[in-house]
Short mmCIF file of N, CA and C in Angstrom, two decimals:
data_model
loop_
_atom_site.label_atom_id
_atom_site.label_comp_id
_atom_site.label_asym_id
_atom_site.label_seq_id
_atom_site.Cartn_x
_atom_site.Cartn_y
_atom_site.Cartn_z
N ASP T 531 197.92 70.80 -208.96
CA ASP T 531 197.95 72.41 -209.74
C ASP T 531 199.08 71.54 -211.48
N CYS T 532 198.99 71.60 -211.84
CA CYS T 532 199.67 70.37 -212.79
C CYS T 532 200.34 71.09 -214.46
N SER T 533 200.42 72.35 -213.64
CA SER T 533 200.69 73.82 -214.83
C SER T 533 202.19 72.67 -215.67
N ALA T 534 202.86 72.49 -214.72
CA ALA T 534 205.06 71.76 -215.60
C ALA T 534 203.66 71.11 -216.56
N VAL T 535 202.56 70.40 -216.96
CA VAL T 535 202.73 69.88 -217.86
C VAL T 535 201.56 69.63 -218.68
N PRO T 536 202.16 70.64 -219.66
CA PRO T 536 200.53 71.48 -220.56
C PRO T 536 199.56 70.33 -220.69
N GLY T 537 198.79 70.68 -220.87
CA GLY T 537 197.16 69.73 -221.00
C GLY T 537 196.90 68.55 -219.86
N CYS T 538 197.73 68.59 -218.75
CA CYS T 538 197.36 67.93 -217.48
C CYS T 538 196.67 67.98 -216.37
N ALA T 539 195.61 67.40 -216.20
CA ALA T 539 194.87 67.62 -215.10
C ALA T 539 194.63 66.07 -214.72
N ALA T 540 194.87 66.26 -212.59
CA ALA T 540 194.92 64.69 -211.47
C ALA T 540 193.29 65.19 -211.50
N HIS T 541 192.95 64.06 -211.05
CA HIS T 541 191.70 63.67 -211.13
C HIS T 541 191.56 63.18 -209.15
N THR T 542 190.62 63.38 -208.69
CA THR T 542 190.42 62.70 -207.41
C THR T 542 189.70 61.41 -207.21
N ALA T 543 189.32 59.96 -206.77
CA ALA T 543 188.99 59.69 -206.82
C ALA T 543 188.25 58.67 -205.74
N GLY T 544 188.01 58.39 -205.49
CA GLY T 544 186.49 57.11 -205.05
C GLY T 544 185.93 55.97 -205.06
N GLY T 545 185.73 54.89 -204.22
CA GLY T 545 185.86 53.60 -204.25
C GLY T 545 186.56 52.62 -204.06
N GLY T 546 185.95 51.76 -204.68
CA GLY T 546 186.65 50.96 -204.06
C GLY T 546 185.69 49.26 -203.97
N GLY T 547 187.00 48.38 -203.57
CA GLY T 547 186.26 46.88 -202.66
C GLY T 547 185.44 45.93 -204.20
N GLY T 548 185.14 45.37 -204.73
CA GLY T 548 184.34 44.70 -205.47
C GLY T 548 185.04 45.31 -206.60
N SER T 549 185.46 43.84 -206.95
CA SER T 549 186.38 43.76 -208.82
C SER T 549 185.23 44.07 -209.96
N ALA T 550 183.68 44.16 -209.75
CA ALA T 550 183.35 44.15 -210.71
C ALA T 550 182.23 45.86 -210.73
N GLU T 551 182.90 46.54 -209.98
CA GLU T 551 183.12 48.31 -209.80
C GLU T 551 183.98 48.46 -211.50
N ALA T 552 183.23 49.49 -212.27
CA ALA T 552 184.12 49.84 -212.62
C ALA T 552 185.56 51.23 -212.50
N PRO T 553 185.88 50.80 -213.94
CA PRO T 553 187.59 51.48 -213.31
C PRO T 553 187.02 53.44 -212.86
N VAL T 554 187.62 53.59 -211.75
CA VAL T 554 187.42 55.07 -211.58
C VAL T 554 188.68 55.54 -211.51
N GLU T 555 188.54 56.68 -212.86
CA GLU T 555 189.48 57.82 -213.27
C GLU T 555 190.78 58.31 -212.18
N VAL T 556 191.63 58.46 -211.79
CA VAL T 556 192.33 59.08 -210.70
C VAL T 556 193.68 60.05 -212.17
N PHE T 557 193.61 59.67 -212.76
CA PHE T 557 194.97 60.94 -213.51
C PHE T 557 194.60 60.80 -214.55
N ARG T 558 194.51 62.22 -215.29
CA ARG T 558 194.54 62.32 -217.01
C ARG T 558 195.43 63.31 -217.45
N CYS T 559 196.26 62.38 -218.71
CA CYS T 559 197.36 63.42 -219.28
C CYS T 559 197.22 63.40 -220.22
N GLN T 560 197.36 64.34 -221.31
CA GLN T 560 197.23 64.65 -223.37
C GLN T 560 198.67 64.84 -223.77
N GLN T 561 199.87 64.26 -223.02
CA GLN T 561 200.67 64.03 -223.92
C GLN T 561 200.96 63.28 -224.94
N ARG T 562 200.51 62.46 -224.29
CA ARG T 562 199.94 60.66 -225.47
C ARG T 562 199.20 60.85 -226.25
N VAL T 563 200.14 60.16 -226.96
CA VAL T 563 198.41 60.75 -228.48
C VAL T 563 198.33 58.67 -229.05
N SER T 564 199.32 57.26 -228.40
CA SER T 564 198.14 56.81 -228.43
C SER T 564 198.22 56.27 -226.72
N PRO T 565 197.59 54.82 -226.41
CA PRO T 565 196.99 55.05 -225.53
C PRO T 565 198.31 54.03 -224.78
N LEU T 566 197.50 54.24 -223.16
CA LEU T 566 198.37 53.39 -222.45
C LEU T 566 198.54 52.74 -221.99
N THR T 567 199.94 51.48 -222.20
CA THR T 567 200.11 50.48 -221.74
C THR T 567 200.21 49.78 -220.42
N VAL T 568 200.64 50.75 -219.21
CA VAL T 568 201.24 50.02 -217.85
C VAL T 568 201.20 50.97 -217.13
N VAL T 569 200.91 51.18 -215.82
CA VAL T 569 200.97 52.15 -215.09
C VAL T 569 201.01 51.61 -213.91
N ARG T 570 202.86 52.18 -213.39
CA ARG T 570 202.79 51.02 -212.11
C ARG T 570 203.96 52.23 -210.71
N PHE T 571 203.51 52.22 -209.56
CA PHE T 571 203.73 52.65 -209.09
C PHE T 571 204.94 52.29 -208.10
N SER T 572 206.15 53.73 -207.41
CA SER T 572 207.07 53.24 -207.05
C SER T 572 207.05 52.26 -205.95
N PRO T 573 207.74 51.09 -204.85
CA PRO T 573 207.92 51.11 -203.60
C PRO T 573 207.67 52.14 -202.56
N ASP T 574 208.07 53.17 -203.37
CA ASP T 574 208.45 54.23 -202.23
C ASP T 574 207.09 54.86 -202.20
N GLY T 575 206.20 54.84 -202.89
CA GLY T 575 205.56 55.22 -203.06
C GLY T 575 205.48 57.64 -203.90
N THR T 576 206.49 56.94 -204.21
CA THR T 576 206.59 58.52 -204.11
C THR T 576 206.48 58.77 -205.78
N LYS T 577 206.57 58.09 -206.59
CA LYS T 577 206.86 58.48 -207.78
C LYS T 577 206.05 56.89 -208.63
N VAL T 578 205.04 57.34 -210.06
CA VAL T 578 204.77 56.84 -211.05
C VAL T 578 205.49 56.60 -212.31
N ALA T 579 205.72 55.78 -212.41
CA ALA T 579 205.47 55.45 -214.33
C ALA T 579 204.30 54.90 -214.95
N VAL T 580 204.31 55.39 -215.97
CA VAL T 580 203.61 55.28 -217.32
C VAL T 580 203.84 55.12 -218.46
N GLY T 581 203.54 53.71 -218.98
CA GLY T 581 204.16 53.43 -220.19
C GLY T 581 203.09 53.67 -221.47
N SER T 582 203.35 53.70 -222.50
CA SER T 582 203.01 53.71 -224.00
C SER T 582 202.93 53.18 -224.93
N GLU T 583 201.59 52.81 -225.91
CA GLU T 583 202.54 52.96 -226.69
C GLU T 583 203.38 53.94 -227.72
N ASP T 584 203.22 55.07 -227.28
CA ASP T 584 203.82 55.84 -227.73
C ASP T 584 206.02 55.18 -227.94
N LYS T 585 205.93 54.37 -227.28
CA LYS T 585 207.50 54.25 -227.08
C LYS T 585 208.58 54.63 -225.39
N VAL T 586 207.12 55.70 -224.67
CA VAL T 586 208.59 56.00 -224.10
C VAL T 586 207.63 55.50 -222.78
N VAL T 587 207.94 55.91 -221.84
CA VAL T 587 207.67 55.65 -220.23
C VAL T 587 208.57 57.37 -219.70
N ASP T 588 206.20 57.72 -219.05
CA ASP T 588 207.13 59.27 -218.75
C ASP T 588 207.31 58.99 -217.14
N ILE T 589 207.78 59.61 -216.65
CA ILE T 589 207.74 59.12 -214.73
C ILE T 589 206.63 61.39 -213.80
N TYR T 590 205.69 60.66 -213.07
CA TYR T 590 205.50 61.25 -212.54
C TYR T 590 205.81 61.35 -210.88
N ARG T 591 205.09 62.41 -210.45
CA ARG T 591 205.21 62.85 -209.10
C ARG T 591 204.09 62.00 -208.65
N ALA T 592 204.42 61.33 -208.03
CA ALA T 592 202.88 60.32 -206.93
C ALA T 592 202.10 61.26 -205.73
N ASP T 593 201.99 62.63 -206.27
CA ASP T 593 200.93 63.49 -205.41
C ASP T 593 200.21 64.00 -205.88
N ALA T 594 200.02 65.43 -205.37
CA ALA T 594 198.59 65.89 -205.90
C ALA T 594 198.83 66.39 -207.21
N SER T 595 200.02 67.34 -206.65
CA SER T 595 200.24 67.89 -207.81
C SER T 595 200.68 66.84 -210.28
N TYR T 596 200.63 65.66 -209.60
CA TYR T 596 201.17 64.74 -210.39
C TYR T 596 202.25 64.94 -211.42
N ASN T 597 203.00 66.06 -211.13
CA ASN T 597 204.05 66.90 -212.04
C ASN T 597 204.83 65.56 -212.83
N ARG T 598 205.40 66.14 -214.48
CA ARG T 598 206.20 65.01 -215.13
C ARG T 598 207.18 65.35 -214.48
N LEU T 599 208.15 64.29 -214.05
CA LEU T 599 209.73 64.23 -213.75
C LEU T 599 210.81 64.20 -214.59
N GLY T 600 210.08 63.12 -215.59
CA GLY T 600 211.24 63.22 -216.54
C GLY T 600 210.37 61.83 -217.97
N VAL T 601 210.84 61.72 -218.95
CA VAL T 601 210.63 60.83 -219.81
C VAL T 601 211.63 60.02 -220.91
N CYS T 602 211.31 58.75 -220.25
CA CYS T 602 212.33 58.14 -220.98
C CYS T 602 211.58 57.03 -222.16
N LYS T 603 212.99 57.36 -223.08
CA LYS T 603 212.23 57.00 -224.58
C LYS T 603 213.38 56.22 -225.53
N PHE T 604 213.61 55.57 -225.86
CA PHE T 604 214.53 54.51 -226.41
C PHE T 604 213.66 53.72 -227.45
N HIS T 605 212.51 53.17 -225.98
CA HIS T 605 211.80 51.78 -227.19
C HIS T 605 211.60 51.70 -228.35
N ARG T 606 211.83 50.74 -229.10
CA ARG T 606 211.41 50.85 -230.64
C ARG T 606 209.81 49.75 -230.69
N GLU T 607 209.37 49.71 -229.84
CA GLU T 607 207.97 49.33 -230.16
C GLU T 607 207.35 49.80 -229.20
N ALA T 608 206.12 49.42 -228.69
CA ALA T 608 205.01 50.11 -227.16
C ALA T 608 205.91 49.01 -225.95
N VAL T 609 205.16 49.72 -224.67
CA VAL T 609 206.00 49.78 -223.69
C VAL T 609 205.15 48.62 -222.99
N ALA T 610 205.86 47.75 -222.41
CA ALA T 610 204.76 46.21 -222.60
C ALA T 610 204.84 46.41 -221.25
N HIS T 611 205.38 46.40 -220.02
CA HIS T 611 205.91 46.50 -218.92
C HIS T 611 206.99 47.50 -218.30
N VAL T 612 206.31 47.57 -216.99
CA VAL T 612 207.72 48.36 -216.13
C VAL T 612 207.23 47.97 -214.16
N ASP T 613 209.18 48.17 -214.17
CA ASP T 613 208.74 47.65 -212.92
C ASP T 613 209.23 48.27 -211.34
N TRP T 614 209.53 48.66 -210.68
CA TRP T 614 210.38 49.81 -210.16
C TRP T 614 211.90 48.45 -209.07
N SER T 615 212.68 49.05 -208.56
CA SER T 615 213.49 47.93 -207.79
C SER T 615 213.23 48.72 -206.80
N LEU T 616 213.54 48.41 -206.04
CA LEU T 616 212.78 47.95 -204.07
C LEU T 616 213.15 48.92 -203.72
N ASP T 617 214.32 49.76 -204.25
CA ASP T 617 214.78 51.63 -203.76
C ASP T 617 214.28 52.16 -204.55
N SER T 618 213.01 52.49 -205.63
CA SER T 618 212.62 53.99 -206.25
C SER T 618 213.63 54.25 -206.99
N LYS T 619 214.88 53.76 -207.06
CA LYS T 619 216.03 54.41 -207.99
C LYS T 619 216.26 53.91 -209.33
N ILE T 620 215.35 52.67 -209.15
CA ILE T 620 215.80 52.52 -211.03
C ILE T 620 214.26 51.52 -211.37
N LEU T 621 213.86 52.10 -212.81
CA LEU T 621 213.46 51.32 -212.98
C LEU T 621 213.56 50.80 -214.70
N ARG T 622 212.64 49.37 -214.86
CA ARG T 622 213.04 48.21 -215.56
C ARG T 622 211.98 48.51 -216.45
N SER T 623 212.15 48.49 -217.36
CA SER T 623 210.61 48.19 -218.54
C SER T 623 211.13 47.45 -219.74
N ASN T 624 210.65 47.55 -220.88
CA ASN T 624 210.24 46.64 -221.48
C ASN T 624 209.23 46.07 -222.61
N ASP T 625 209.51 46.99 -224.02
CA ASP T 625 208.38 47.06 -224.93
C ASP T 625 208.20 44.80 -225.75
N GLU T 626 207.00 45.17 -226.39
CA GLU T 626 206.48 44.33 -227.62
C GLU T 626 207.59 43.60 -227.94
N LYS T 627 209.03 43.75 -228.25
CA LYS T 627 209.81 42.98 -229.13
C LYS T 627 211.03 42.79 -228.44
N GLU T 628 210.83 42.57 -226.53
CA GLU T 628 211.27 42.11 -225.55
C GLU T 628 212.28 42.46 -225.09
N GLU T 629 213.07 43.81 -225.79
CA GLU T 629 213.42 44.47 -225.00
C GLU T 629 213.73 45.57 -223.90
N LEU T 630 214.45 45.09 -223.21
CA LEU T 630 214.88 45.79 -221.87
C LEU T 630 216.08 46.32 -221.54
N LEU T 631 215.26 47.55 -220.82
CA LEU T 631 215.44 49.17 -220.53
C LEU T 631 215.59 49.23 -219.12
N HIS T 632 216.99 49.62 -218.92
CA HIS T 632 217.25 50.38 -217.78
C HIS T 632 217.75 51.79 -217.14
N TRP T 633 216.36 52.27 -216.10
CA TRP T 633 216.30 53.56 -216.44
C TRP T 633 216.91 53.56 -215.15
N SER T 634 217.69 54.87 -214.65
CA SER T 634 217.59 55.45 -213.02
C SER T 634 217.01 56.37 -213.77
N VAL T 635 216.34 56.90 -211.93
CA VAL T 635 215.31 57.38 -211.83
C VAL T 635 215.14 58.02 -210.42
N ALA T 636 216.59 58.17 -209.60
CA ALA T 636 216.83 58.79 -208.86
C ALA T 636 217.01 59.94 -208.30
N VAL T 637 215.69 60.94 -208.06
CA VAL T 637 215.51 62.37 -208.13
C VAL T 637 215.26 63.12 -206.42
#
């Protein structure tokens, strides 16, 4: 159930294996107007960060609900890269102008 995130729908996916296979949709959320640019799961597997050309990083719970936990907004350009600290408590993101931001996401 994605009722906490209006317009959001989670999907299951199957497949995998060879690199010749087409991508499989796992998750769709209508909160962003512009294309998504990066998706990264936290090392502990509990969260997923999604950057977009909307200059924000959305943080979601990485379970069947995919409820949004928060939004990191202050980039001045499209988000180009995100990565997590080993303990999954800090998210680092940079945009196309190479501005680097750090976010505390301990929840």
